Short mmCIF file of C-alpha atoms in Angstrom, two decimals:
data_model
loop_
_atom_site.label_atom_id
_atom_site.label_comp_id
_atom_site.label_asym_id
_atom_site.label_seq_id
_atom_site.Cartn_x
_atom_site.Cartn_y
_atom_site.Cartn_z
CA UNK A 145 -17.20 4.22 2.48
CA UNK A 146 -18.96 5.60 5.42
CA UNK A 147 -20.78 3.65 7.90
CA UNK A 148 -18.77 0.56 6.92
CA UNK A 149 -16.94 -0.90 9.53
CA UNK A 150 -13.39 -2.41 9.33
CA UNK A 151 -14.16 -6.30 10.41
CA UNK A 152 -17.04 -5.70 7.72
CA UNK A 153 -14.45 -4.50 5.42
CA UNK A 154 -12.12 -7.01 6.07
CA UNK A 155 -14.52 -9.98 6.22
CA UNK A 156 -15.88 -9.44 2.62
CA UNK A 157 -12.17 -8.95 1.06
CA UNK A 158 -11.58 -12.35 3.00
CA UNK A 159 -14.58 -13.72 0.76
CA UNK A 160 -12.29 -13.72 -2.45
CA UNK A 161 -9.25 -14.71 -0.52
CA UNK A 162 -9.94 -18.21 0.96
CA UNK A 163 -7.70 -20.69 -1.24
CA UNK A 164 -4.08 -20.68 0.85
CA UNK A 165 -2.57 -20.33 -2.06
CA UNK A 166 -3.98 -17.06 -2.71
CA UNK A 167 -3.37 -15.82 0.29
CA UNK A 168 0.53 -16.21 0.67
CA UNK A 169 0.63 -14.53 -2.54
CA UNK A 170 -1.64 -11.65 -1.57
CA UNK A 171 0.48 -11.40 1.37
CA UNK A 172 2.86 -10.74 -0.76
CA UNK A 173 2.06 -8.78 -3.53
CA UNK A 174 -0.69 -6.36 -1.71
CA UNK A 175 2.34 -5.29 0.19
CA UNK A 176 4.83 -4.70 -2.71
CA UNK A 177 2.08 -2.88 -4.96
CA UNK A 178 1.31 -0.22 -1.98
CA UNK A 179 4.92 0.46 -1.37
CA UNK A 180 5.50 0.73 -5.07
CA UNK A 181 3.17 3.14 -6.06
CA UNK A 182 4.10 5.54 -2.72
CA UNK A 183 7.78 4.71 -4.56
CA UNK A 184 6.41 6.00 -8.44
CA UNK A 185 4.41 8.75 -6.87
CA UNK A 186 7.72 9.78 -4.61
CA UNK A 187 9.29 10.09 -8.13
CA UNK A 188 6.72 11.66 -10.38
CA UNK A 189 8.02 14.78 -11.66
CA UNK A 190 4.83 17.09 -11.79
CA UNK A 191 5.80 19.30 -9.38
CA UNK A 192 8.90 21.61 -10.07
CA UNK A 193 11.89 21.17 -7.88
CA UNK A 194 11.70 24.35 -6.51
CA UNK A 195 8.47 23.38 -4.52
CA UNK A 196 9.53 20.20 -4.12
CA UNK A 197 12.49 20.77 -2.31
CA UNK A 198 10.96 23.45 0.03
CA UNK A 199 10.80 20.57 2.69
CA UNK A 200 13.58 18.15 2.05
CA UNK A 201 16.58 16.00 3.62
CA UNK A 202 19.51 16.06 2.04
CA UNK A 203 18.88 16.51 -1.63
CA UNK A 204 15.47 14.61 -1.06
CA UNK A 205 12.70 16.64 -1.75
CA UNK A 206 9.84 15.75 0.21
CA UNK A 207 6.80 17.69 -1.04
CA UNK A 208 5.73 15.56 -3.81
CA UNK A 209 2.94 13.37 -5.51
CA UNK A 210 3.41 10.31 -2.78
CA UNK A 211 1.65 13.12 0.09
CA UNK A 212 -1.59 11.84 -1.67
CA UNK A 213 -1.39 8.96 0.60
CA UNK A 214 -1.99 11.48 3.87
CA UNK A 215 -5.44 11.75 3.23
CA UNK A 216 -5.48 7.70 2.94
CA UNK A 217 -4.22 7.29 6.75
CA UNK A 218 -6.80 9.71 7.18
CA UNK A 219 -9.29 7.29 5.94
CA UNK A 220 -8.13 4.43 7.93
CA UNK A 221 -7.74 6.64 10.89
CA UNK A 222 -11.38 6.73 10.78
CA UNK A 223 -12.01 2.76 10.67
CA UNK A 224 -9.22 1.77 13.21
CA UNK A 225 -6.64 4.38 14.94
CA UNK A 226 -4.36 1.27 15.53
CA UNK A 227 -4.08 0.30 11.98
CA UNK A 228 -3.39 3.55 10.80
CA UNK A 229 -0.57 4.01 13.17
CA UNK A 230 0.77 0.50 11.27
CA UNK A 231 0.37 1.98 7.85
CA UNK A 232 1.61 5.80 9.43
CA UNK A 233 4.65 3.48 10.58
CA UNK A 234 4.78 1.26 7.36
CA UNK A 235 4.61 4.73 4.90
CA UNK A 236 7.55 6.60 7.36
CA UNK A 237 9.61 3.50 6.89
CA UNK A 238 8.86 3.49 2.83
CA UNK A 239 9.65 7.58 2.42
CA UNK A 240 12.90 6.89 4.71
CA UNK A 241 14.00 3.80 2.43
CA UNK A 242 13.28 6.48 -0.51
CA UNK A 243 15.44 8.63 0.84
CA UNK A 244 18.29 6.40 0.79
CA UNK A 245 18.07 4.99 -2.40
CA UNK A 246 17.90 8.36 -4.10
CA UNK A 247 21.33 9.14 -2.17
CA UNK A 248 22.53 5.71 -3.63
CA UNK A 249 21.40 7.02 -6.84
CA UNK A 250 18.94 3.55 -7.41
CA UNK A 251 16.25 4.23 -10.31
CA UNK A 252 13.23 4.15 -7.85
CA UNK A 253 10.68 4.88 -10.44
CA UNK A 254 11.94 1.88 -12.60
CA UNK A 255 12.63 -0.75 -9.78
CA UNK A 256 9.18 0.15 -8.37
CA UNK A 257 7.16 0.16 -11.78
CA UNK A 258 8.96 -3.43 -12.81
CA UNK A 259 7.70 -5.02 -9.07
CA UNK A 260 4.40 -3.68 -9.79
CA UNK A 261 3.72 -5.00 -12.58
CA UNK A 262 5.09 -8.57 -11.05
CA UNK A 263 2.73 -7.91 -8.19
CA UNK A 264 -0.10 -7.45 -10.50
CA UNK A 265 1.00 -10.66 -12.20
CA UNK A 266 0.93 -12.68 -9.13
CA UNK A 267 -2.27 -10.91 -8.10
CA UNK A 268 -4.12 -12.24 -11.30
CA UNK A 269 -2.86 -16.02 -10.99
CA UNK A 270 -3.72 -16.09 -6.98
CA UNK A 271 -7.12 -14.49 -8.51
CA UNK A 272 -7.17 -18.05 -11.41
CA UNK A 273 -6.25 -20.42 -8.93
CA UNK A 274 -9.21 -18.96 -6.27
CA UNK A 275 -11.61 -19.12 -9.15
CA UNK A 276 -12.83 -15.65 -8.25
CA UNK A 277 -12.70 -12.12 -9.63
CA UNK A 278 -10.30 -9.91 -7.19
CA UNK A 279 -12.28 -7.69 -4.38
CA UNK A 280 -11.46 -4.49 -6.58
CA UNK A 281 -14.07 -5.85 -9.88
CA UNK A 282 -16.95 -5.65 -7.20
CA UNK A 283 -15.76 -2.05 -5.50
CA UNK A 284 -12.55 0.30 -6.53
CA UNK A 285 -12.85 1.16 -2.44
CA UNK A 286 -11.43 -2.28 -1.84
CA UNK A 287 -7.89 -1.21 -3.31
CA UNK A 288 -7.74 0.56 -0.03
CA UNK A 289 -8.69 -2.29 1.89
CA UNK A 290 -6.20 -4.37 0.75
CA UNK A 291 -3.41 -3.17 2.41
CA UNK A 292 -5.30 -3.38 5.86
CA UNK A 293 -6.02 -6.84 5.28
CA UNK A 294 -2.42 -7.64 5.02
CA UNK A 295 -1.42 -5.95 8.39
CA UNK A 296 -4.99 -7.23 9.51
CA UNK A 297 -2.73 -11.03 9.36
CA UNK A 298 0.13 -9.19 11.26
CA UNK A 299 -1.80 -7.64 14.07
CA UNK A 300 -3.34 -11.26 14.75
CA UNK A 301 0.24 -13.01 14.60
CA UNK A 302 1.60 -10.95 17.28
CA UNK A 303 -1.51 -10.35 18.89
CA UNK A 304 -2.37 -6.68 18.62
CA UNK A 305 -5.88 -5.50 18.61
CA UNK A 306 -8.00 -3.35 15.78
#
């Protein structure tokens, strides 16, 4: 991805997302398939509790599978500080929502795994009724993207610059 800049990014995932239709439901799902797989990764048990819960709150261990997404805000950090403060803000605001549904004792990795595969589902029929294969066929990168598009539409709405 280097070299690449982010209106270039964002301007050829626009290219498969012009039908209005499509968009509302990318809006949508995009959203709910990043937050649910930071949820499944919060909840994948590959690393033993002991580790895990070397940095925690409350019984909530937070060293686990869902730090993979660091090295992500990393990556946008690199096409547009703003935005990755938004995503920095969006993933704070996921892990803290983890953290409270674990101490409500809600099945995380269930809930999140059922509204993936619903966001998936919605992704494919926005992808019929556009006629055109999603962003991600052409370039895996663009599963990254994705989620910057999405809070591309909210910076514009209220006016914030990227």
């Amino acid at each position: 991805m280097p070299g690449k800049e982010l209106t270039a990014w964002l301007d050829e995932y626009a290219l498969s997302h012009q039908n209005p239709t499509n968009i509302i439901i990318h809006k949508i799902c995009v959203p709910a398939i990043t937050l649910t797989i930071i949820a499944m990764l919060w909840r994948l048990p590959i690393i033993p509790k002991h580790i895990r819960n070397t940095v925690s709150i409350g019984k909530s261990g937070l060293i686990n599978p869902s730090l993979i997404f660091v090295p992500v805000l990393a990556f946008y950090w690199n096409l547009s500080s703003s935005m990755a403060i938004g995503m920095t803000i969006l993933f704070l605001l996921v892990i803290i929502s983890l953290i409270i549904m674990e101490k409500n004792h809600v099945r995380i990795f269930r809930l999140a795994l059922i509204i993936f595969i619903l966001a998936w589902i919605g992704q494919f029929i926005g992808h019929e009724i556009e006629g055109k294969k999603p962003a991600f066929f052409k370039d895996l990168q663009f599963l990254l993207i994705g989620p910057l598009w999405t809070l591309s539409h909210v910076y514009k709405f209220f006016g914030i610059d990227y």
